[in-house]
XYZ file of C-alpha atoms in Angstrom:
677
model
C 0.000 0.000 0.000
C 1.336 3.388 -0.999
C 2.412 5.700 1.784
C 0.888 9.161 1.742
C 3.087 12.145 0.941
C 2.123 13.695 4.315
C 3.696 10.775 6.196
C 6.860 10.927 4.073
C 7.142 14.684 4.616
C 6.519 14.291 8.361
C 9.265 11.671 8.665
C 11.750 13.783 6.731
C 10.875 16.892 8.752
C 11.481 15.027 12.024
C 14.823 13.708 10.719
C 15.945 17.193 9.738
C 14.945 18.637 13.114
C 16.785 15.891 15.010
C 19.917 16.296 12.862
C 19.806 20.050 13.478
C 19.549 19.642 17.236
C 22.256 16.959 17.253
C 24.549 19.445 15.541
C 23.727 22.211 18.037
C 24.281 19.926 21.013
C 27.270 17.848 19.967
C 29.191 20.172 17.660
C 28.411 23.701 18.800
C 27.804 22.928 22.496
C 24.750 25.180 22.197
C 21.548 23.161 22.703
C 18.408 25.046 21.799
C 15.665 22.818 23.178
C 15.279 20.890 26.455
C 15.983 17.147 26.549
C 12.307 16.277 26.866
C 11.491 18.010 23.573
C 14.374 16.204 21.821
C 13.089 12.899 23.210
C 9.628 13.670 21.830
C 11.022 14.264 18.361
C 12.914 10.954 18.461
C 9.923 9.008 19.825
C 7.620 10.476 17.169
C 10.077 9.463 14.448
C 10.456 5.988 15.929
C 6.693 5.509 15.989
C 6.303 6.560 12.356
C 9.182 4.332 11.227
C 7.718 1.368 13.127
C 4.422 1.902 11.297
C 6.252 2.317 7.983
C 9.405 0.132 8.143
C 9.934 0.455 4.403
C 10.703 4.151 4.949
C 13.586 3.482 7.372
C 16.907 4.571 5.859
C 20.478 3.904 7.064
C 21.051 7.608 7.688
C 17.941 8.077 9.854
C 18.746 9.439 13.338
C 16.997 6.392 14.787
C 19.794 4.252 13.374
C 22.396 6.272 15.231
C 23.174 6.534 18.889
C 24.682 10.016 19.030
C 26.245 12.549 16.725
C 29.020 12.196 14.192
C 32.390 13.252 15.689
C 33.838 16.588 14.602
C 37.125 16.674 12.745
C 38.964 18.801 15.319
C 39.557 15.664 17.367
C 40.927 12.312 16.262
C 38.434 9.507 15.713
C 38.182 6.419 17.905
C 36.468 3.272 16.669
C 34.530 1.574 19.451
C 35.313 -2.153 19.115
C 32.165 -2.774 21.122
C 29.478 -0.190 20.242
C 28.440 2.280 22.962
C 24.716 1.887 22.655
C 22.019 4.114 24.040
C 19.226 2.943 26.337
C 15.534 2.844 25.627
C 13.599 5.358 27.695
C 10.500 4.951 29.834
C 8.470 7.907 31.036
C 5.845 6.100 33.109
C 5.508 3.177 35.512
C 3.426 1.342 32.903
C 6.281 1.509 30.409
C 8.635 0.076 33.052
C 6.155 -2.750 33.721
C 6.038 -3.489 29.976
C 9.847 -3.686 29.927
C 9.829 -6.057 32.900
C 7.202 -8.293 31.257
C 9.315 -8.516 28.106
C 12.403 -9.467 30.145
C 10.469 -12.074 32.155
C 8.958 -13.498 28.989
C 12.255 -13.826 27.140
C 13.945 -15.427 30.148
C 10.869 -17.642 30.748
C 10.899 -16.855 34.459
C 8.254 -18.112 36.847
C 6.352 -16.083 39.425
C 6.323 -13.002 37.137
C 10.005 -12.461 37.815
C 9.440 -11.211 41.383
C 12.914 -12.382 42.407
C 14.667 -11.146 39.258
C 17.626 -8.986 40.344
C 18.149 -5.585 38.739
C 21.149 -3.323 39.247
C 19.613 0.111 39.757
C 21.514 3.383 39.699
C 20.943 7.098 38.981
C 20.931 8.223 35.379
C 23.579 10.909 35.479
C 23.107 14.023 33.390
C 26.553 14.395 31.867
C 28.636 13.087 28.970
C 29.187 9.387 28.270
C 32.828 8.363 27.749
C 34.956 5.289 27.179
C 38.264 4.842 29.055
C 40.793 2.283 27.823
C 43.382 0.841 30.220
C 46.235 -1.312 28.932
C 48.185 -3.181 31.630
C 46.523 -0.905 34.166
C 47.591 2.370 32.528
C 45.167 4.817 30.941
C 45.810 4.802 27.214
C 42.775 6.442 25.677
C 39.616 8.389 26.393
C 36.798 8.782 23.890
C 33.307 10.249 23.655
C 30.310 8.121 22.753
C 29.998 9.918 19.399
C 27.574 8.019 17.187
C 28.019 4.863 19.238
C 30.487 3.296 16.826
C 32.943 6.138 16.445
C 33.761 8.773 19.011
C 36.176 11.643 19.487
C 39.611 11.115 20.997
C 39.626 13.177 24.215
C 42.568 11.416 25.886
C 44.443 14.626 26.699
C 41.352 16.094 28.319
C 40.342 13.116 30.475
C 43.913 12.944 31.809
C 43.304 16.319 33.476
C 40.370 15.016 35.555
C 41.556 14.068 39.030
C 38.755 11.534 39.512
C 40.062 9.420 36.615
C 43.058 7.297 37.695
C 45.988 7.279 35.303
C 47.036 3.935 36.805
C 44.748 1.277 38.270
C 45.235 -0.001 41.817
C 46.550 -3.515 42.453
C 47.911 -6.030 39.975
C 44.957 -8.299 39.173
C 43.372 -6.124 36.499
C 42.950 -7.336 32.892
C 45.590 -6.708 30.257
C 42.985 -4.708 28.365
C 40.109 -3.062 30.197
C 37.614 -0.669 28.665
C 35.260 1.023 31.109
C 32.281 3.213 30.300
C 31.107 6.016 32.496
C 29.525 9.436 32.768
C 31.619 12.564 33.215
C 29.628 15.281 34.953
C 29.992 18.653 36.624
C 28.718 18.745 40.227
C 26.067 21.348 41.045
C 28.359 23.430 43.268
C 31.096 23.496 40.645
C 28.603 24.448 37.943
C 27.244 27.387 39.958
C 30.757 28.570 40.854
C 31.900 28.345 37.219
C 28.900 30.294 35.903
C 29.333 32.933 38.616
C 32.949 33.508 37.529
C 31.900 33.534 33.878
C 29.262 36.212 34.508
C 31.759 38.324 36.447
C 34.299 38.157 33.611
C 31.769 38.545 30.808
C 32.349 35.024 29.461
C 29.743 32.622 28.129
C 27.797 30.751 30.798
C 26.556 27.171 30.501
C 22.836 26.425 30.370
C 23.066 23.356 32.621
C 25.679 20.998 34.149
C 25.282 18.466 31.336
C 26.101 21.052 28.708
C 28.997 22.213 30.890
C 30.464 18.705 31.094
C 30.149 18.041 27.358
C 31.598 21.425 26.449
C 34.512 20.994 28.859
C 35.509 17.648 27.349
C 35.603 19.083 23.856
C 38.115 21.834 24.504
C 41.041 21.805 22.125
C 43.264 23.122 24.927
C 43.478 20.577 27.809
C 44.398 23.411 30.195
C 40.844 24.726 29.838
C 39.425 21.304 30.690
C 41.707 21.116 33.729
C 40.146 24.331 35.056
C 36.652 22.820 35.005
C 35.348 20.994 38.124
C 34.623 17.629 36.457
C 33.929 14.255 38.057
C 33.067 10.745 36.834
C 31.146 7.620 37.811
C 31.775 4.467 35.778
C 28.778 2.245 35.113
C 29.878 -0.681 32.859
C 32.706 -2.376 30.981
C 33.323 -2.771 27.265
C 36.241 -4.805 25.940
C 37.911 -6.981 28.585
C 40.919 -9.170 27.699
C 43.143 -11.257 29.933
C 40.832 -11.755 32.900
C 37.367 -13.005 33.675
C 34.986 -10.492 35.210
C 32.427 -11.292 37.967
C 29.096 -12.889 37.068
C 26.864 -9.977 38.067
C 26.785 -6.381 36.934
C 26.910 -5.047 40.494
C 29.929 -7.237 41.328
C 31.654 -5.890 38.195
C 31.190 -2.358 39.524
C 32.532 -3.423 42.934
C 35.599 -4.779 41.191
C 36.095 -1.602 39.172
C 35.911 0.378 42.399
C 38.551 -1.877 43.953
C 40.829 -0.972 41.028
C 40.426 2.725 41.816
C 37.560 3.704 39.513
C 34.679 5.721 40.987
C 31.190 4.217 40.967
C 27.990 5.879 42.063
C 27.321 5.446 45.799
C 23.567 5.430 45.121
C 23.653 2.168 43.108
C 21.680 -0.730 44.510
C 20.451 -4.245 43.670
C 16.642 -4.456 43.726
C 14.167 -7.302 43.144
C 11.410 -7.398 40.544
C 9.259 -4.597 39.236
C 8.224 -3.480 42.721
C 11.855 -3.027 43.726
C 12.542 -0.973 40.591
C 9.611 1.397 41.118
C 10.323 1.769 44.842
C 13.936 2.730 44.039
C 12.695 5.260 41.481
C 10.351 6.913 43.992
C 12.918 6.945 46.793
C 15.684 8.427 44.646
C 13.289 10.952 43.108
C 12.392 12.203 46.588
C 16.100 12.805 47.323
C 16.981 14.139 43.891
C 17.481 17.739 44.938
C 19.727 16.703 47.834
C 22.242 14.995 45.553
C 25.409 16.923 44.714
C 24.992 16.196 41.005
C 22.211 16.366 38.434
C 20.276 13.240 37.470
C 17.358 12.940 35.099
C 16.140 9.456 35.989
C 17.269 6.002 37.019
C 18.661 3.064 35.064
C 17.628 -0.561 35.550
C 19.929 -3.335 34.313
C 19.343 -7.061 34.653
C 22.029 -7.901 37.200
C 23.050 -11.314 35.892
C 25.539 -10.987 33.048
C 24.538 -14.442 31.782
C 20.930 -13.263 31.546
C 22.124 -10.089 29.836
C 23.799 -12.208 27.149
C 20.648 -14.312 26.775
C 18.495 -11.213 26.305
C 20.869 -9.631 23.794
C 20.415 -6.377 21.878
C 18.271 -4.643 19.338
C 19.942 -2.400 16.759
C 20.612 0.556 19.079
C 19.929 -0.590 22.637
C 20.264 -3.591 24.963
C 17.094 -5.549 25.787
C 18.265 -5.956 29.401
C 18.445 -2.267 30.384
C 16.074 0.673 30.569
C 16.293 4.358 31.503
C 13.313 5.502 33.585
C 13.136 9.287 33.232
C 11.945 11.701 35.912
C 9.371 14.335 34.978
C 11.179 16.930 32.914
C 12.721 19.822 34.850
C 12.862 21.809 31.640
C 10.093 22.318 29.132
C 9.183 24.544 26.217
C 6.236 26.869 26.198
C 5.100 30.251 24.911
C 5.508 33.487 26.858
C 2.119 35.201 26.648
C 2.934 38.311 28.683
C 5.000 39.866 31.467
C 3.654 41.352 34.683
C 5.551 43.044 37.490
C 5.268 42.025 41.161
C 6.143 44.476 43.940
C 8.068 43.386 47.063
C 8.576 44.847 50.563
C 11.270 47.304 49.532
C 9.365 48.249 46.383
C 11.471 46.006 44.144
C 9.706 45.208 40.871
C 10.185 41.628 39.684
C 9.174 40.760 36.108
C 7.055 37.592 36.056
C 6.454 35.661 32.848
C 2.860 34.608 32.164
C 3.130 31.347 30.260
C 1.055 28.959 28.255
C 0.564 26.324 30.991
C 3.099 23.515 30.773
C 3.801 20.439 32.926
C 7.369 20.650 34.242
C 9.090 19.392 37.381
C 6.004 17.410 38.354
C 3.549 20.358 38.376
C 1.710 22.557 35.898
C 3.510 25.889 35.567
C 1.886 29.032 34.210
C 4.170 31.667 35.808
C 7.954 31.934 35.996
C 10.351 34.555 37.303
C 12.513 36.661 35.014
C 14.469 37.998 38.050
C 15.100 41.570 36.877
C 15.335 43.735 33.768
C 19.054 43.055 33.343
C 18.214 39.354 32.983
C 15.369 40.157 30.590
C 17.777 42.093 28.367
C 20.607 39.559 28.693
C 18.354 36.692 27.604
C 16.532 38.926 25.074
C 13.146 37.689 26.256
C 10.193 38.990 24.239
C 6.441 38.537 24.536
C 5.394 35.833 22.077
C 8.713 33.960 22.309
C 9.008 30.215 22.737
C 11.028 29.838 25.933
C 12.601 27.091 28.013
C 11.244 26.982 31.549
C 13.041 25.196 34.358
C 11.681 24.008 37.690
C 13.856 21.967 40.030
C 12.342 20.756 43.323
C 10.716 23.573 45.253
C 12.661 26.262 43.416
C 10.527 28.974 41.813
C 10.194 28.240 38.073
C 12.372 30.459 35.907
C 12.733 31.276 32.241
C 16.137 29.857 31.308
C 16.468 30.903 27.688
C 14.724 31.829 24.466
C 14.510 29.676 21.348
C 15.228 32.460 18.886
C 14.643 30.268 15.852
C 10.959 30.084 16.857
C 10.521 33.821 17.473
C 7.340 35.006 15.718
C 7.031 38.211 13.792
C 5.696 40.909 16.045
C 7.299 39.557 19.248
C 7.323 42.524 21.652
C 10.158 43.666 23.874
C 9.521 43.795 27.624
C 9.372 47.349 28.974
C 9.820 48.465 32.568
C 6.653 50.322 33.647
C 7.049 53.988 34.555
C 4.370 53.676 37.270
C 3.868 51.049 39.960
C 1.267 48.497 38.788
C -0.190 48.387 42.332
C -0.299 51.987 43.595
C 0.603 54.052 40.508
C 3.596 55.663 42.236
C 6.682 56.461 40.181
C 9.114 53.620 39.439
C 12.815 54.440 39.645
C 15.922 52.471 38.853
C 19.081 53.866 40.365
C 22.299 53.844 38.390
C 24.292 50.674 38.926
C 21.346 48.704 40.322
C 19.676 45.774 38.590
C 16.436 46.293 40.494
C 13.786 48.939 39.781
C 11.609 50.075 42.687
C 8.243 51.607 43.427
C 8.513 54.839 45.416
C 5.135 54.397 47.098
C 6.521 53.065 50.398
C 3.799 52.250 52.926
C 1.172 53.745 50.608
C 1.697 50.806 48.231
C -0.489 47.926 49.341
C 1.964 45.393 47.906
C 4.741 46.820 50.026
C 2.414 47.326 52.946
C 1.896 43.655 53.672
C 5.573 42.838 53.499
C 6.534 45.932 55.490
C 4.106 44.916 58.248
C 5.482 41.374 58.309
C 8.932 42.862 58.828
C 7.700 45.337 61.446
C 6.221 42.620 63.687
C 9.047 40.102 63.200
C 10.962 38.724 66.164
C 14.087 40.865 65.665
C 12.021 44.000 65.097
C 8.966 44.816 67.281
C 8.478 41.132 68.149
C 4.667 40.976 68.210
C 3.937 37.320 68.896
C 0.814 35.855 67.278
C 0.593 38.352 64.422
C 1.341 36.013 61.528
C 1.441 36.587 57.785
C -2.120 35.369 57.097
C -3.609 37.629 59.760
C -1.654 40.624 58.457
C -2.881 39.936 54.930
C -6.450 39.669 56.207
C -6.239 42.983 58.089
C -4.745 44.739 55.051
C -7.233 43.201 52.609
C -10.253 44.410 54.590
C -8.681 47.860 54.786
C -8.285 47.878 58.577
C -4.505 48.325 58.633
C -2.699 50.695 56.311
C 0.443 51.466 58.340
C 2.252 49.856 61.287
C 0.663 52.467 63.550
C -2.749 50.974 62.855
C -1.772 47.819 64.746
C -1.737 49.764 68.028
C -5.326 50.942 67.584
C -6.836 47.482 67.087
C -9.522 46.382 69.555
C -10.388 42.970 70.884
C -13.853 43.170 69.334
C -12.382 43.879 65.911
C -10.086 40.888 66.178
C -12.770 38.448 67.327
C -14.818 39.348 64.263
C -12.099 37.952 62.023
C -12.018 34.396 60.679
C -10.610 31.772 63.071
C -9.974 34.320 65.814
C -11.416 33.397 69.200
C -11.599 35.601 72.285
C -8.555 34.063 73.932
C -6.412 34.406 70.777
C -7.621 37.990 70.336
C -6.746 38.874 73.926
C -3.311 37.267 73.619
C -2.614 39.338 70.508
C -3.792 42.561 72.174
C -1.453 41.784 75.100
C 1.463 41.109 72.705
C 0.863 44.421 70.906
C 0.742 46.239 74.241
C 3.931 44.539 75.409
C 5.751 45.573 72.200
C 5.247 49.269 72.981
C 8.271 49.169 75.273
C 11.226 48.578 72.953
C 14.668 49.976 72.096
C 15.552 52.671 69.610
C 17.690 50.181 67.678
C 14.780 47.720 67.317
C 12.416 50.520 66.336
C 14.773 51.814 63.641
C 15.210 48.306 62.270
C 11.442 47.708 62.264
C 10.855 50.678 59.933
C 12.345 48.709 57.049
C 14.656 51.451 55.783
C 16.654 50.118 52.838
C 20.220 49.057 53.709
C 19.543 49.457 57.443
C 19.939 46.078 59.073
C 20.158 45.247 62.763
C 23.839 46.218 63.141
C 23.448 49.529 61.326
C 20.309 50.395 63.296
C 22.180 49.726 66.553
C 25.126 51.912 65.485
C 22.865 54.806 64.474
C 20.842 54.549 67.696
C 23.974 54.505 69.853
C 25.509 57.428 67.969
C 22.512 59.783 68.197
C 20.898 58.490 71.367
C 17.401 59.657 70.353
C 15.092 59.548 67.332
C 14.701 63.302 66.902
C 18.430 63.666 66.342
C 18.348 60.994 63.650
C 15.381 62.593 61.900
C 17.126 65.977 61.880
C 20.577 64.669 60.875
C 22.097 65.611 57.536
C 23.699 63.013 55.273
C 27.120 64.291 56.363
C 26.216 63.845 60.026
C 24.849 60.363 59.370
C 28.113 59.432 57.699
C 29.859 60.148 61.004
C 28.274 56.954 62.342
C 30.677 53.999 62.170
C 29.905 51.727 59.197
C 27.479 54.232 57.655
C 28.631 55.252 54.212
C 27.159 57.633 51.649
C 24.616 55.119 50.293
C 23.173 54.187 53.687
C 23.176 57.815 54.821
C 21.220 58.770 51.696
C 18.701 55.956 52.295
C 18.090 57.089 55.904
C 17.798 60.726 54.921
C 15.383 59.925 52.069
C 13.185 57.852 54.405
C 12.771 60.616 56.957
C 12.322 63.239 54.235
C 9.041 61.525 53.279
C 6.237 63.259 55.173
C 4.052 60.160 55.355
C 6.873 58.216 57.065
C 7.192 60.921 59.724
C 3.387 60.852 60.164
C 3.465 57.094 60.770
C 6.219 57.505 63.366
C 4.252 60.270 65.095
C 1.179 58.004 65.303
C 3.310 55.152 66.682
C 4.695 57.407 69.428
C 1.211 58.760 70.165
C 0.005 55.174 70.550
C 2.600 54.641 73.270
C 5.541 53.081 71.465
C 8.579 54.244 73.406
C 12.166 53.507 74.273
C 14.826 54.745 76.624
C 16.852 57.514 75.017
C 20.516 58.035 75.825
C 23.011 60.826 75.594
C 24.375 61.174 72.057
C 28.020 60.720 71.423
C 29.977 63.953 71.552
C 29.009 65.765 68.388
C 31.923 66.224 66.054
C 30.267 68.980 64.067
C 32.152 71.657 65.974
C 35.435 69.708 66.045
C 38.727 71.038 64.680
C 38.263 69.097 61.437
C 34.618 70.080 61.018
C 33.661 70.493 57.390
C 36.917 68.979 56.105
C 36.626 66.305 53.397
C 39.440 63.789 53.715
C 40.503 60.744 51.678
C 42.647 57.878 52.998
C 44.802 55.829 50.624
C 47.607 53.298 50.958
C 48.703 51.381 54.094
C 49.352 53.201 57.377
C 51.949 51.611 59.670
C 50.799 52.818 63.070
C 47.041 52.322 62.715
C 44.479 50.720 60.460
C 42.463 52.662 57.943
C 39.354 52.163 60.120
C 41.152 53.563 63.172
C 42.281 56.581 61.167
C 38.715 57.102 59.915
C 37.378 56.988 63.477
C 39.958 59.580 64.626
C 39.042 61.923 61.772
C 35.278 61.539 62.270
C 35.617 62.102 66.010
C 37.185 65.472 65.195
C 34.413 66.434 62.800
C 36.030 65.430 59.509
C 34.296 63.542 56.747
C 36.076 60.579 55.147
C 35.147 59.813 51.554
C 36.306 57.170 49.127
C 37.087 59.278 46.081
C 39.191 62.337 45.349
C 37.578 65.443 43.851
C 38.015 69.221 43.840
C 35.945 69.263 47.054
C 38.569 67.148 48.868
C 40.484 69.189 51.454
C 43.426 66.816 51.713
C 44.525 63.225 51.114
C 46.349 61.168 53.749
C 48.546 58.517 52.181
C 50.581 55.561 53.371
C 52.662 52.854 51.717
C 51.618 51.652 48.261
C 49.307 54.589 47.680
C 47.777 54.291 44.251
C 45.703 56.295 41.813
C 44.016 58.421 44.502
C 47.336 60.034 45.423
C 48.124 60.759 41.783
C 44.665 62.240 41.222
C 45.105 64.465 44.289
C 48.409 65.729 42.900
C 46.820 66.348 39.510
C 43.995 68.344 41.155
C 46.501 70.141 43.408
C 44.751 68.792 46.524
C 46.924 68.980 49.654
C 48.489 65.609 50.567
C 49.803 64.425 53.942
C 52.017 61.425 54.615
C 51.616 59.447 57.843
C 54.092 61.624 59.775
C 52.346 64.812 58.709
C 48.996 63.245 59.617
C 50.228 62.591 63.144
C 51.557 66.108 63.362
C 48.116 67.350 62.376
C 46.459 65.245 65.095
C 49.057 66.326 67.677
C 48.611 69.997 66.799
C 44.901 69.681 67.361
C-alpha cells in the first residue's frame, strides 16, 4: 500500500529537526531545546518508522546513537558499540519492559525475584576509558556509538580518573564506560565567575560537562570541576569479570575507579519502582544532576541471553523523571512588587507540565536578565523548575521567534499603587517609590515590622496581616496599636482568647529599644547592626530625623549610600506621620546621651581621603579619629577634597590628588596634624 506524501514529509521533517539539534548539542555545544522536547522528536520518528518500516533509511537518526564526531579531534572506533538505552516515562512503560524481560527469560512467578542493578541516570557526557596493563591509554566520547572523538588529553586532566589502576589483578585490556559530569556546586561557581568576567555561561551541568571535554586546549578542561562515575565495561581481555553487573562495579571500584554510591540491587518490578520513587524524593539533595534512574538485569549471563536490538540492549532501561525543563510560549509579562518596592518581572506562560507540576508563571528575576536573555512577549522559551525552586525562564529559542514579538518594557508607574518607578544607576532592580502607601509593600513591610528581631509581636502572623490589610483595617504599622479585641474576634478563626493574647502582645511591644524601632521601619540598607550603630551614635530619634547626610556618615559603618537611604526615608512626610502616630500610641524607648558631636570639632567640614597602608594604625582607626574630630572621610578624590592622607603603596588616589593640586599628607604629617589639634 502506498504511503501518503504527508507521512513521508513528516518523517523527513522530524529527521531534519533531530539532525539540526544533534549538531547544536554535539558540535556547537549550544543546545536550543530541552531534553524532553528532543526525546519527543525521536519518539515520534520511531513511531512513524515502526508503522512504515519500508521508509527506514540507514542515515535516519533512529539508526544512530549520538552525533558524528567533529574533525577537530581524532576519531576512535569503538570495538564494542556504545549503545544508548531505551527510555520509559511512566511506571506502565517500566512494567512493559519487565514483562518482556520475564517473557524472554521464561521466568516463573512473574520475575518477582529477578535482580536488577539500579543506579541514577547521570546528566553528563558518556565516555569510554581504555586501560592497557593498568595504565590509561585512551579516552573517547560516545559519538555516534560506533565512532567517538579522541579526548585522551582532556580526560587525563580530571583528578577523579586514575591514570594507573590499583593492584595487579586487572585485565591486560580493560575498557570502562562512564559518565563525566559537573557537580552542582562546581557548575554554579563556574557560571558565577563567567558572569563576572563577561564570558559565556553554561545552560546546565550536562552542557557544561560536554563542552569541557571538547576543549582543544586541555588546560581549559583542567580548570573545570569535572567528576566521573563508571557504570559498565566494554572490551575486557586477559581476565574473567564477575558474574553480576553489580559485582563488576565493585571490582572496578577496587581498582580505583569511581562508581555511584547510590547504586543498589533491587528485586522485581516493585523493587525498581520503589527505588525510582525513593531516589526521586532525594533528587534535589544529591550533589549532582540526574534525570532518571537506570535498571539493568544484574546477571551478566541473563544479559547475554536477552541480547540487543539495533541501538539498545534488551536488558536495560532508563526511567526518566518528569522533565525539569520544558518549552512553552511566553504570553505576557507582569511586574510584582516586594517589601522594599522592588519590581520583579514575572512571565505569564502557556501552561506547561514541568518538574512534576503545571507551571503558568515563571520569574525573570530583573530587567538586566530580561535584556541579557533577550526575552520577548510571544517567544518560545525554556522553563526550568527543580524541586521547590521557583520556576524560571532559562532561555529563548530564537529560531521560533514570531514576527511581532514585543520587547519587555519596565513600567514607569507602579502596577499596584501608581507611584513612580525608579531604577538607580548601577542597580539591577527597579523600585516603586510608594513606600507604605503601596499595598503590595504594605503587607511585606508589616510582616517585617512585627518580626521577632524588630517589634516582636507574637501571634501576628502573615495570614492575619494579609487579612487585616485586605479588609482595609490596617494601612500602616501604627494601625496595629489601635486594634480592639472586638475587631479581632470578628475575624475568621480568631477566638476571644487568641484575640486577647494578641492585644497583650501588641501592648507589650510598645516598650522597645531605639535600635529595634529603627530596624522595624524597614529602611533600605539598614539592618540590625546599622540600626544599633545609628541609635547609639545619636541616642534619640529626633536627632536621627534631623541629621544631615554628612552627620549620618559620622556613624561607624554608615557610608554615603546608607546615609542617603536614611535621609530619604525621613524626608518623606508620610513616614514621619506614621512615626508620630506610633509614638502617640505609646511606642517608646529609653533615650541616651548622644556621642559627643563632632560637628564643631577642629576638622569640622573637612573632606578627607585615605589611601595606601598606614603603619601605626588601620584605615578604620584613622577614619574613626578623623570623624571624632568632625572630619568627613570619603572614598574618592575630587576638587571638594580638602586633603589626602597617604601611606605605603598609595595608588591612583594620590596621583589624582596631585593632579587636582589637593593637599596631601604622609603618615608623619597626619600625626603632626592630630598632635597639633
